[in-house]
Amino acid sequence: MKLTIVGCSGSFPGPQSPASCYLLSAEWEGRTWRILLDLGNGSLGALQRYTDLRGIDAIFLSHLHPDHCMDLCGLHVAVRWDPAGWERSRIPVYGPAATADRMASAYGLELDPGMHEDFDFRSWADRSAVSVGPFTVTPYQVVHPVEEAYALRVEAPMTGLDGDVTSRVLAYSGDTDTCEGVLDAARDADFFLCEAAFHEGRDDAITGVHLTGRRAGEIATRAAVKRLLLTHLPIWNDANVSIGEARESYDGQLAVAVAGVSYQV
């Protein structure tokens, strides 16, 4: 599968990147399937550089902070008011139980019908996998100051040159502090997209909210992931500091996410 970093700025859009949004695509049964992990504020515009909005097969929300979900409101406008119309079924949106009501309230809609005519809202159940095309996505509840927050484990088949089919795994931390949920989501992943919004020594008094580079590296090491990509760095973070912290606890492939860059998983 291919990962494209649509947005990776932490907590709000920065000058070089929208907030959190990650596009995954994979070839399966004669066509390209595309899913989104989060759709944070500012990301909908950038997303159109990489795909037609009609090509979105499903959206998977880690939690309901605006930097991870708010551009669903803009997508609602695109679906509802495009003069050309959308000849397709409702877009599946997986997320916390409050997702449909939160989006309707954010746009000033009555809860019924809200956005239900455009999106097929489905609630996460901790560690219960769902499938869309070639993708199998499993949510793992994590620690963050909202009612529900999840790390996501995404698996997709890959056909080798010899014709053998194997599974590739991308883990996405969402927003979390160190916990068993994010560790289990990341276990043996080929690619770990992990937030590192805090710095050691600066944010030590704040617990249960975000990871530092060091803690992200510790999780990656404990989970034996093959590649670690730090993301969700707010504009006041020094990426070199985050990398240095992660290198203290992880010796595998390591980098910081940059908007517009794509990776093969």
PDB file of C-alpha atoms in Angstrom:
ATOM      1  CA  MET A   1       0.000   0.000   0.000  1.00  0.00           C
ATOM      2  CA  LYS A   2       1.016   3.601  -0.544  1.00  0.00           C
ATOM      3  CA  LEU A   3       0.935   6.222   2.210  1.00  0.00           C
ATOM      4  CA  THR A   4       0.673   9.905   1.286  1.00  0.00           C
ATOM      5  CA  ILE A   5       1.118  12.522   3.990  1.00  0.00           C
ATOM      6  CA  VAL A   6      -1.679  15.008   3.289  1.00  0.00           C
ATOM      7  CA  GLY A   7      -1.293  16.813   6.609  1.00  0.00           C
ATOM      8  CA  CYS A   8       0.905  16.233   9.642  1.00  0.00           C
ATOM      9  CA  SER A   9       0.964  19.480  11.643  1.00  0.00           C
ATOM     10  CA  GLY A  10       0.177  18.970  15.316  1.00  0.00           C
ATOM     11  CA  SER A  11      -2.910  20.466  16.939  1.00  0.00           C
ATOM     12  CA  PHE A  12      -3.620  23.032  14.187  1.00  0.00           C
ATOM     13  CA  PRO A  13      -2.481  23.668  10.596  1.00  0.00           C
ATOM     14  CA  GLY A  14       0.987  25.141  10.176  1.00  0.00           C
ATOM     15  CA  PRO A  15       2.490  27.211   7.343  1.00  0.00           C
ATOM     16  CA  GLN A  16       3.822  24.090   5.609  1.00  0.00           C
ATOM     17  CA  SER A  17       1.117  21.546   6.369  1.00  0.00           C
ATOM     18  CA  PRO A  18      -2.548  21.043   7.235  1.00  0.00           C
ATOM     19  CA  ALA A  19      -3.491  19.171  10.374  1.00  0.00           C
ATOM     20  CA  SER A  20      -3.636  15.376  10.476  1.00  0.00           C
ATOM     21  CA  CYS A  21      -4.704  13.519   7.337  1.00  0.00           C
ATOM     22  CA  TYR A  22      -3.130  10.447   5.764  1.00  0.00           C
ATOM     23  CA  LEU A  23      -4.140   8.883   2.446  1.00  0.00           C
ATOM     24  CA  LEU A  24      -3.663   5.141   1.963  1.00  0.00           C
ATOM     25  CA  SER A  25      -4.119   3.554  -1.451  1.00  0.00           C
ATOM     26  CA  ALA A  26      -3.795  -0.005  -2.734  1.00  0.00           C
ATOM     27  CA  GLU A  27      -4.523  -1.892  -5.945  1.00  0.00           C
ATOM     28  CA  TRP A  28      -7.072  -4.671  -5.541  1.00  0.00           C
ATOM     29  CA  GLU A  29      -9.476  -6.458  -7.843  1.00  0.00           C
ATOM     30  CA  GLY A  30      -8.690  -4.271 -10.835  1.00  0.00           C
ATOM     31  CA  ARG A  31      -8.932  -0.820  -9.275  1.00  0.00           C
ATOM     32  CA  THR A  32      -7.310   1.558  -6.801  1.00  0.00           C
ATOM     33  CA  TRP A  33      -8.868   1.731  -3.353  1.00  0.00           C
ATOM     34  CA  ARG A  34      -8.339   4.858  -1.234  1.00  0.00           C
ATOM     35  CA  ILE A  35      -8.982   5.423   2.460  1.00  0.00           C
ATOM     36  CA  LEU A  36      -8.230   8.313   4.807  1.00  0.00           C
ATOM     37  CA  LEU A  37      -6.871   8.158   8.327  1.00  0.00           C
ATOM     38  CA  ASP A  38      -8.250  11.371   9.856  1.00  0.00           C
ATOM     39  CA  LEU A  39      -9.402  14.527   8.063  1.00  0.00           C
ATOM     40  CA  GLY A  40      -8.165  17.400  10.204  1.00  0.00           C
ATOM     41  CA  ASN A  41      -8.677  21.101   9.643  1.00  0.00           C
ATOM     42  CA  GLY A  42      -7.033  22.421   6.484  1.00  0.00           C
ATOM     43  CA  SER A  43      -6.550  18.977   4.940  1.00  0.00           C
ATOM     44  CA  LEU A  44      -9.460  18.854   2.477  1.00  0.00           C
ATOM     45  CA  GLY A  45      -7.877  21.348   0.103  1.00  0.00           C
ATOM     46  CA  ALA A  46      -4.497  19.618   0.094  1.00  0.00           C
ATOM     47  CA  LEU A  47      -6.143  16.211  -0.330  1.00  0.00           C
ATOM     48  CA  GLN A  48      -7.397  17.235  -3.778  1.00  0.00           C
ATOM     49  CA  ARG A  49      -3.778  17.389  -5.000  1.00  0.00           C
ATOM     50  CA  TYR A  50      -3.611  13.620  -4.619  1.00  0.00           C
ATOM     51  CA  THR A  51      -7.081  12.287  -5.381  1.00  0.00           C
ATOM     52  CA  ASP A  52     -10.496  13.238  -6.667  1.00  0.00           C
ATOM     53  CA  LEU A  53     -12.785  13.493  -3.657  1.00  0.00           C
ATOM     54  CA  ARG A  54     -15.142  11.058  -5.397  1.00  0.00           C
ATOM     55  CA  GLY A  55     -12.403   8.454  -5.100  1.00  0.00           C
ATOM     56  CA  ILE A  56     -12.555   8.221  -1.300  1.00  0.00           C
ATOM     57  CA  ASP A  57     -13.738   4.742  -0.316  1.00  0.00           C
ATOM     58  CA  ALA A  58     -13.862   5.279   3.464  1.00  0.00           C
ATOM     59  CA  ILE A  59     -12.697   7.580   6.249  1.00  0.00           C
ATOM     60  CA  PHE A  60     -11.317   6.364   9.574  1.00  0.00           C
ATOM     61  CA  LEU A  61     -11.203   8.883  12.432  1.00  0.00           C
ATOM     62  CA  SER A  62      -8.903   8.339  15.390  1.00  0.00           C
ATOM     63  CA  HIS A  63     -10.808  10.807  17.617  1.00  0.00           C
ATOM     64  CA  LEU A  64     -12.903  13.952  17.522  1.00  0.00           C
ATOM     65  CA  HIS A  65     -10.494  16.798  18.166  1.00  0.00           C
ATOM     66  CA  PRO A  66     -10.815  19.313  15.285  1.00  0.00           C
ATOM     67  CA  ASP A  67      -7.263  18.730  14.036  1.00  0.00           C
ATOM     68  CA  HIS A  68      -8.285  15.158  13.234  1.00  0.00           C
ATOM     69  CA  CYS A  69     -11.855  15.401  11.972  1.00  0.00           C
ATOM     70  CA  MET A  70     -13.144  18.899  11.247  1.00  0.00           C
ATOM     71  CA  ASP A  71     -12.730  18.920   7.466  1.00  0.00           C
ATOM     72  CA  LEU A  72     -15.452  16.305   7.290  1.00  0.00           C
ATOM     73  CA  CYS A  73     -17.694  19.394   7.344  1.00  0.00           C
ATOM     74  CA  GLY A  74     -16.158  20.615   4.095  1.00  0.00           C
ATOM     75  CA  LEU A  75     -16.469  17.192   2.507  1.00  0.00           C
ATOM     76  CA  HIS A  76     -20.155  17.251   3.436  1.00  0.00           C
ATOM     77  CA  VAL A  77     -20.514  20.420   1.332  1.00  0.00           C
ATOM     78  CA  ALA A  78     -18.707  18.783  -1.594  1.00  0.00           C
ATOM     79  CA  VAL A  79     -20.956  15.731  -1.475  1.00  0.00           C
ATOM     80  CA  ARG A  80     -24.193  17.642  -0.904  1.00  0.00           C
ATOM     81  CA  TRP A  81     -23.817  20.636  -3.203  1.00  0.00           C
ATOM     82  CA  ASP A  82     -21.576  19.617  -6.127  1.00  0.00           C
ATOM     83  CA  PRO A  83     -23.700  20.621  -9.175  1.00  0.00           C
ATOM     84  CA  ALA A  84     -22.426  17.580 -11.058  1.00  0.00           C
ATOM     85  CA  GLY A  85     -23.773  15.294  -8.351  1.00  0.00           C
ATOM     86  CA  TRP A  86     -22.168  12.253  -6.772  1.00  0.00           C
ATOM     87  CA  GLU A  87     -23.272   8.990  -8.365  1.00  0.00           C
ATOM     88  CA  ARG A  88     -22.265   6.774  -5.487  1.00  0.00           C
ATOM     89  CA  SER A  89     -23.436   5.442  -2.154  1.00  0.00           C
ATOM     90  CA  ARG A  90     -22.765   7.211   1.136  1.00  0.00           C
ATOM     91  CA  ILE A  91     -19.106   7.364   2.176  1.00  0.00           C
ATOM     92  CA  PRO A  92     -18.439   5.098   5.175  1.00  0.00           C
ATOM     93  CA  VAL A  93     -17.056   7.063   8.149  1.00  0.00           C
ATOM     94  CA  TYR A  94     -15.724   5.026  11.056  1.00  0.00           C
ATOM     95  CA  GLY A  95     -15.114   6.844  14.327  1.00  0.00           C
ATOM     96  CA  PRO A  96     -16.172   7.325  17.951  1.00  0.00           C
ATOM     97  CA  ALA A  97     -19.849   6.931  18.762  1.00  0.00           C
ATOM     98  CA  ALA A  98     -20.419  10.693  18.884  1.00  0.00           C
ATOM     99  CA  THR A  99     -19.041  11.377  15.394  1.00  0.00           C
ATOM    100  CA  ALA A 100     -22.311  11.970  13.523  1.00  0.00           C
ATOM    101  CA  ASP A 101     -23.754  14.305  16.165  1.00  0.00           C
ATOM    102  CA  ARG A 102     -20.461  16.191  16.582  1.00  0.00           C
ATOM    103  CA  MET A 103     -20.189  16.880  12.854  1.00  0.00           C
ATOM    104  CA  ALA A 104     -23.816  17.978  12.591  1.00  0.00           C
ATOM    105  CA  SER A 105     -23.393  20.351  15.526  1.00  0.00           C
ATOM    106  CA  ALA A 106     -20.155  21.761  14.115  1.00  0.00           C
ATOM    107  CA  TYR A 107     -21.967  22.675  10.901  1.00  0.00           C
ATOM    108  CA  GLY A 108     -25.095  23.943  12.635  1.00  0.00           C
ATOM    109  CA  LEU A 109     -27.336  21.143  11.387  1.00  0.00           C
ATOM    110  CA  GLU A 110     -30.165  19.399  13.166  1.00  0.00           C
ATOM    111  CA  LEU A 111     -28.929  16.045  14.423  1.00  0.00           C
ATOM    112  CA  ASP A 112     -31.590  14.337  12.309  1.00  0.00           C
ATOM    113  CA  PRO A 113     -30.770  13.997   9.480  1.00  0.00           C
ATOM    114  CA  GLY A 114     -27.472  15.802  10.123  1.00  0.00           C
ATOM    115  CA  MET A 115     -24.952  14.445   7.613  1.00  0.00           C
ATOM    116  CA  HIS A 116     -26.389  10.937   7.538  1.00  0.00           C
ATOM    117  CA  GLU A 117     -27.608  11.384   3.953  1.00  0.00           C
ATOM    118  CA  ASP A 118     -24.004  11.838   2.794  1.00  0.00           C
ATOM    119  CA  PHE A 119     -22.008   9.663   5.182  1.00  0.00           C
ATOM    120  CA  ASP A 120     -22.568   6.173   6.527  1.00  0.00           C
ATOM    121  CA  PHE A 121     -21.450   6.681  10.123  1.00  0.00           C
ATOM    122  CA  ARG A 122     -20.211   3.568  11.906  1.00  0.00           C
ATOM    123  CA  SER A 123     -18.932   3.418  15.494  1.00  0.00           C
ATOM    124  CA  TRP A 124     -15.665   1.856  16.545  1.00  0.00           C
ATOM    125  CA  ALA A 125     -15.616  -1.127  18.878  1.00  0.00           C
ATOM    126  CA  ASP A 126     -12.276  -1.537  20.613  1.00  0.00           C
ATOM    127  CA  ARG A 127     -10.092  -4.153  18.851  1.00  0.00           C
ATOM    128  CA  SER A 128     -12.882  -5.154  16.445  1.00  0.00           C
ATOM    129  CA  ALA A 129     -11.601  -5.133  12.867  1.00  0.00           C
ATOM    130  CA  VAL A 130     -13.511  -3.734   9.885  1.00  0.00           C
ATOM    131  CA  SER A 131     -12.754  -4.213   6.192  1.00  0.00           C
ATOM    132  CA  VAL A 132     -13.046  -1.909   3.180  1.00  0.00           C
ATOM    133  CA  GLY A 133     -11.764  -3.326  -0.093  1.00  0.00           C
ATOM    134  CA  PRO A 134      -8.240  -4.667   0.541  1.00  0.00           C
ATOM    135  CA  PHE A 135      -7.876  -2.825   3.857  1.00  0.00           C
ATOM    136  CA  THR A 136      -8.531  -4.320   7.276  1.00  0.00           C
ATOM    137  CA  VAL A 137      -8.527  -1.674  10.011  1.00  0.00           C
ATOM    138  CA  THR A 138      -8.494  -2.466  13.713  1.00  0.00           C
ATOM    139  CA  PRO A 139      -8.978   0.259  16.360  1.00  0.00           C
ATOM    140  CA  TYR A 140      -7.166   0.106  19.701  1.00  0.00           C
ATOM    141  CA  GLN A 141      -8.391   2.429  22.423  1.00  0.00           C
ATOM    142  CA  VAL A 142      -5.636   4.713  23.706  1.00  0.00           C
ATOM    143  CA  VAL A 143      -5.046   7.413  26.342  1.00  0.00           C
ATOM    144  CA  HIS A 144      -6.015  10.957  25.325  1.00  0.00           C
ATOM    145  CA  PRO A 145      -8.286  13.566  26.974  1.00  0.00           C
ATOM    146  CA  VAL A 146     -11.421  12.811  24.949  1.00  0.00           C
ATOM    147  CA  GLU A 147     -14.158  10.244  25.555  1.00  0.00           C
ATOM    148  CA  GLU A 148     -12.859   7.930  22.821  1.00  0.00           C
ATOM    149  CA  ALA A 149      -9.451   7.923  21.114  1.00  0.00           C
ATOM    150  CA  TYR A 150      -7.939   5.131  19.047  1.00  0.00           C
ATOM    151  CA  ALA A 151      -4.738   3.993  17.445  1.00  0.00           C
ATOM    152  CA  LEU A 152      -5.402   2.281  14.117  1.00  0.00           C
ATOM    153  CA  ARG A 153      -3.746  -0.821  12.691  1.00  0.00           C
ATOM    154  CA  VAL A 154      -4.168  -1.144   8.927  1.00  0.00           C
ATOM    155  CA  GLU A 155      -3.405  -4.352   7.041  1.00  0.00           C
ATOM    156  CA  ALA A 156      -3.440  -4.854   3.281  1.00  0.00           C
ATOM    157  CA  PRO A 157      -2.271  -7.699   1.020  1.00  0.00           C
ATOM    158  CA  MET A 158       0.865  -7.434  -1.093  1.00  0.00           C
ATOM    159  CA  THR A 159       1.656  -9.743  -4.016  1.00  0.00           C
ATOM    160  CA  GLY A 160       5.343 -10.546  -4.400  1.00  0.00           C
ATOM    161  CA  LEU A 161       7.246 -11.176  -7.618  1.00  0.00           C
ATOM    162  CA  ASP A 162       6.790 -14.908  -7.053  1.00  0.00           C
ATOM    163  CA  GLY A 163       3.020 -14.474  -6.827  1.00  0.00           C
ATOM    164  CA  ASP A 164       2.861 -15.111  -3.097  1.00  0.00           C
ATOM    165  CA  VAL A 165       0.478 -12.852  -1.185  1.00  0.00           C
ATOM    166  CA  THR A 166       1.609 -11.473   2.150  1.00  0.00           C
ATOM    167  CA  SER A 167       0.143  -8.883   4.492  1.00  0.00           C
ATOM    168  CA  ARG A 168       1.681  -5.452   5.077  1.00  0.00           C
ATOM    169  CA  VAL A 169       0.903  -3.525   8.250  1.00  0.00           C
ATOM    170  CA  LEU A 170       0.809   0.210   8.926  1.00  0.00           C
ATOM    171  CA  ALA A 171       0.115   1.351  12.477  1.00  0.00           C
ATOM    172  CA  TYR A 172      -1.069   4.869  13.255  1.00  0.00           C
ATOM    173  CA  SER A 173      -0.912   6.099  16.836  1.00  0.00           C
ATOM    174  CA  GLY A 174      -3.569   8.799  16.575  1.00  0.00           C
ATOM    175  CA  ASP A 175      -3.038  11.016  19.633  1.00  0.00           C
ATOM    176  CA  THR A 176      -1.943   9.190  22.769  1.00  0.00           C
ATOM    177  CA  ASP A 177       0.448   8.899  25.643  1.00  0.00           C
ATOM    178  CA  THR A 178       2.209   5.610  26.319  1.00  0.00           C
ATOM    179  CA  CYS A 179      -0.333   2.803  26.852  1.00  0.00           C
ATOM    180  CA  GLU A 180      -0.951  -0.829  26.011  1.00  0.00           C
ATOM    181  CA  GLY A 181      -3.377   0.096  23.233  1.00  0.00           C
ATOM    182  CA  VAL A 182      -0.832   1.878  21.062  1.00  0.00           C
ATOM    183  CA  LEU A 183       1.776  -0.791  21.779  1.00  0.00           C
ATOM    184  CA  ASP A 184      -0.578  -3.563  20.658  1.00  0.00           C
ATOM    185  CA  ALA A 185      -1.610  -1.605  17.559  1.00  0.00           C
ATOM    186  CA  ALA A 186       2.027  -1.192  16.536  1.00  0.00           C
ATOM    187  CA  ARG A 187       3.259  -4.703  17.269  1.00  0.00           C
ATOM    188  CA  ASP A 188       5.485  -6.028  14.427  1.00  0.00           C
ATOM    189  CA  ALA A 189       4.222  -3.324  12.049  1.00  0.00           C
ATOM    190  CA  ASP A 190       6.119  -2.668   8.834  1.00  0.00           C
ATOM    191  CA  PHE A 191       5.509   1.067   9.252  1.00  0.00           C
ATOM    192  CA  PHE A 192       4.637   3.010  12.412  1.00  0.00           C
ATOM    193  CA  LEU A 193       3.213   6.503  11.949  1.00  0.00           C
ATOM    194  CA  CYS A 194       3.516   7.873  15.461  1.00  0.00           C
ATOM    195  CA  GLU A 195       2.779  11.240  17.003  1.00  0.00           C
ATOM    196  CA  ALA A 196       5.517  13.082  18.916  1.00  0.00           C
ATOM    197  CA  ALA A 197       3.912  16.363  19.928  1.00  0.00           C
ATOM    198  CA  PHE A 198       5.828  16.815  23.184  1.00  0.00           C
ATOM    199  CA  HIS A 199       9.500  17.359  24.025  1.00  0.00           C
ATOM    200  CA  GLU A 200      11.369  15.782  26.917  1.00  0.00           C
ATOM    201  CA  GLY A 201      12.018  18.265  29.696  1.00  0.00           C
ATOM    202  CA  ARG A 202       9.552  20.820  28.359  1.00  0.00           C
ATOM    203  CA  ASP A 203       6.247  18.967  28.688  1.00  0.00           C
ATOM    204  CA  ASP A 204       7.001  16.503  31.503  1.00  0.00           C
ATOM    205  CA  ALA A 205       4.269  17.841  33.776  1.00  0.00           C
ATOM    206  CA  ILE A 206       1.544  17.026  31.217  1.00  0.00           C
ATOM    207  CA  THR A 207       0.545  13.363  31.302  1.00  0.00           C
ATOM    208  CA  GLY A 208      -2.009  11.298  29.403  1.00  0.00           C
ATOM    209  CA  VAL A 209      -2.029  13.552  26.332  1.00  0.00           C
ATOM    210  CA  HIS A 210       0.863  13.131  23.867  1.00  0.00           C
ATOM    211  CA  LEU A 211       4.108  11.275  23.260  1.00  0.00           C
ATOM    212  CA  THR A 212       7.623  12.647  23.049  1.00  0.00           C
ATOM    213  CA  GLY A 213      10.126  11.428  20.493  1.00  0.00           C
ATOM    214  CA  ARG A 214      11.760   9.265  23.146  1.00  0.00           C
ATOM    215  CA  ARG A 215       8.498   7.638  24.179  1.00  0.00           C
ATOM    216  CA  ALA A 216       7.545   7.079  20.533  1.00  0.00           C
ATOM    217  CA  GLY A 217      10.904   5.354  20.050  1.00  0.00           C
ATOM    218  CA  GLU A 218      10.378   3.216  23.131  1.00  0.00           C
ATOM    219  CA  ILE A 219       7.028   2.014  21.801  1.00  0.00           C
ATOM    220  CA  ALA A 220       8.561   1.313  18.385  1.00  0.00           C
ATOM    221  CA  THR A 221      11.331  -0.731  19.987  1.00  0.00           C
ATOM    222  CA  ARG A 222       9.018  -2.679  22.267  1.00  0.00           C
ATOM    223  CA  ALA A 223       6.666  -3.367  19.356  1.00  0.00           C
ATOM    224  CA  ALA A 224       9.547  -4.344  17.038  1.00  0.00           C
ATOM    225  CA  VAL A 225       8.372  -2.092  14.206  1.00  0.00           C
ATOM    226  CA  LYS A 226      10.482  -1.943  11.059  1.00  0.00           C
ATOM    227  CA  ARG A 227      10.173   1.772  10.351  1.00  0.00           C
ATOM    228  CA  LEU A 228       9.179   4.760  12.499  1.00  0.00           C
ATOM    229  CA  LEU A 229       7.827   8.016  11.082  1.00  0.00           C
ATOM    230  CA  LEU A 230       7.228  10.768  13.634  1.00  0.00           C
ATOM    231  CA  THR A 231       4.237  13.000  12.990  1.00  0.00           C
ATOM    232  CA  HIS A 232       1.865  15.536  14.600  1.00  0.00           C
ATOM    233  CA  LEU A 233       4.688  17.918  15.520  1.00  0.00           C
ATOM    234  CA  PRO A 234       3.262  21.370  16.378  1.00  0.00           C
ATOM    235  CA  ILE A 235       4.896  24.408  14.797  1.00  0.00           C
ATOM    236  CA  TRP A 236       6.877  25.213  17.953  1.00  0.00           C
ATOM    237  CA  ASN A 237       8.646  21.838  17.953  1.00  0.00           C
ATOM    238  CA  ASP A 238      12.153  21.387  16.565  1.00  0.00           C
ATOM    239  CA  ALA A 239      12.021  18.264  14.386  1.00  0.00           C
ATOM    240  CA  ASN A 240      15.720  17.631  15.020  1.00  0.00           C
ATOM    241  CA  VAL A 241      15.043  17.469  18.757  1.00  0.00           C
ATOM    242  CA  SER A 242      12.226  14.974  18.187  1.00  0.00           C
ATOM    243  CA  ILE A 243      14.482  12.826  15.988  1.00  0.00           C
ATOM    244  CA  GLY A 244      17.259  12.972  18.564  1.00  0.00           C
ATOM    245  CA  GLU A 245      14.925  11.894  21.337  1.00  0.00           C
ATOM    246  CA  ALA A 246      13.578   8.991  19.266  1.00  0.00           C
ATOM    247  CA  ARG A 247      17.086   7.862  18.309  1.00  0.00           C
ATOM    248  CA  GLU A 248      17.908   7.432  22.006  1.00  0.00           C
ATOM    249  CA  SER A 249      15.353   4.628  22.241  1.00  0.00           C
ATOM    250  CA  TYR A 250      14.985   3.272  18.670  1.00  0.00           C
ATOM    251  CA  ASP A 251      17.704   2.149  16.257  1.00  0.00           C
ATOM    252  CA  GLY A 252      15.624   1.313  13.173  1.00  0.00           C
ATOM    253  CA  GLN A 253      14.663   3.421  10.150  1.00  0.00           C
ATOM    254  CA  LEU A 254      13.552   6.824  11.433  1.00  0.00           C
ATOM    255  CA  ALA A 255      12.282  10.078   9.939  1.00  0.00           C
ATOM    256  CA  VAL A 256       9.809  12.942  10.468  1.00  0.00           C
ATOM    257  CA  ALA A 257       6.659  13.185   8.323  1.00  0.00           C
ATOM    258  CA  VAL A 258       6.552  15.955   5.710  1.00  0.00           C
ATOM    259  CA  ALA A 259       3.348  16.974   3.960  1.00  0.00           C
ATOM    260  CA  GLY A 260       3.248  15.893   0.321  1.00  0.00           C
ATOM    261  CA  VAL A 261       5.679  12.993   0.702  1.00  0.00           C
ATOM    262  CA  SER A 262       4.600   9.441  -0.152  1.00  0.00           C
ATOM    263  CA  TYR A 263       5.914   6.130   1.137  1.00  0.00           C
ATOM    264  CA  GLN A 264       5.536   2.512   0.041  1.00  0.00           C
ATOM    265  CA  VAL A 265       4.561   0.334   2.982  1.00  0.00           C
TER     266      VAL A 265
END
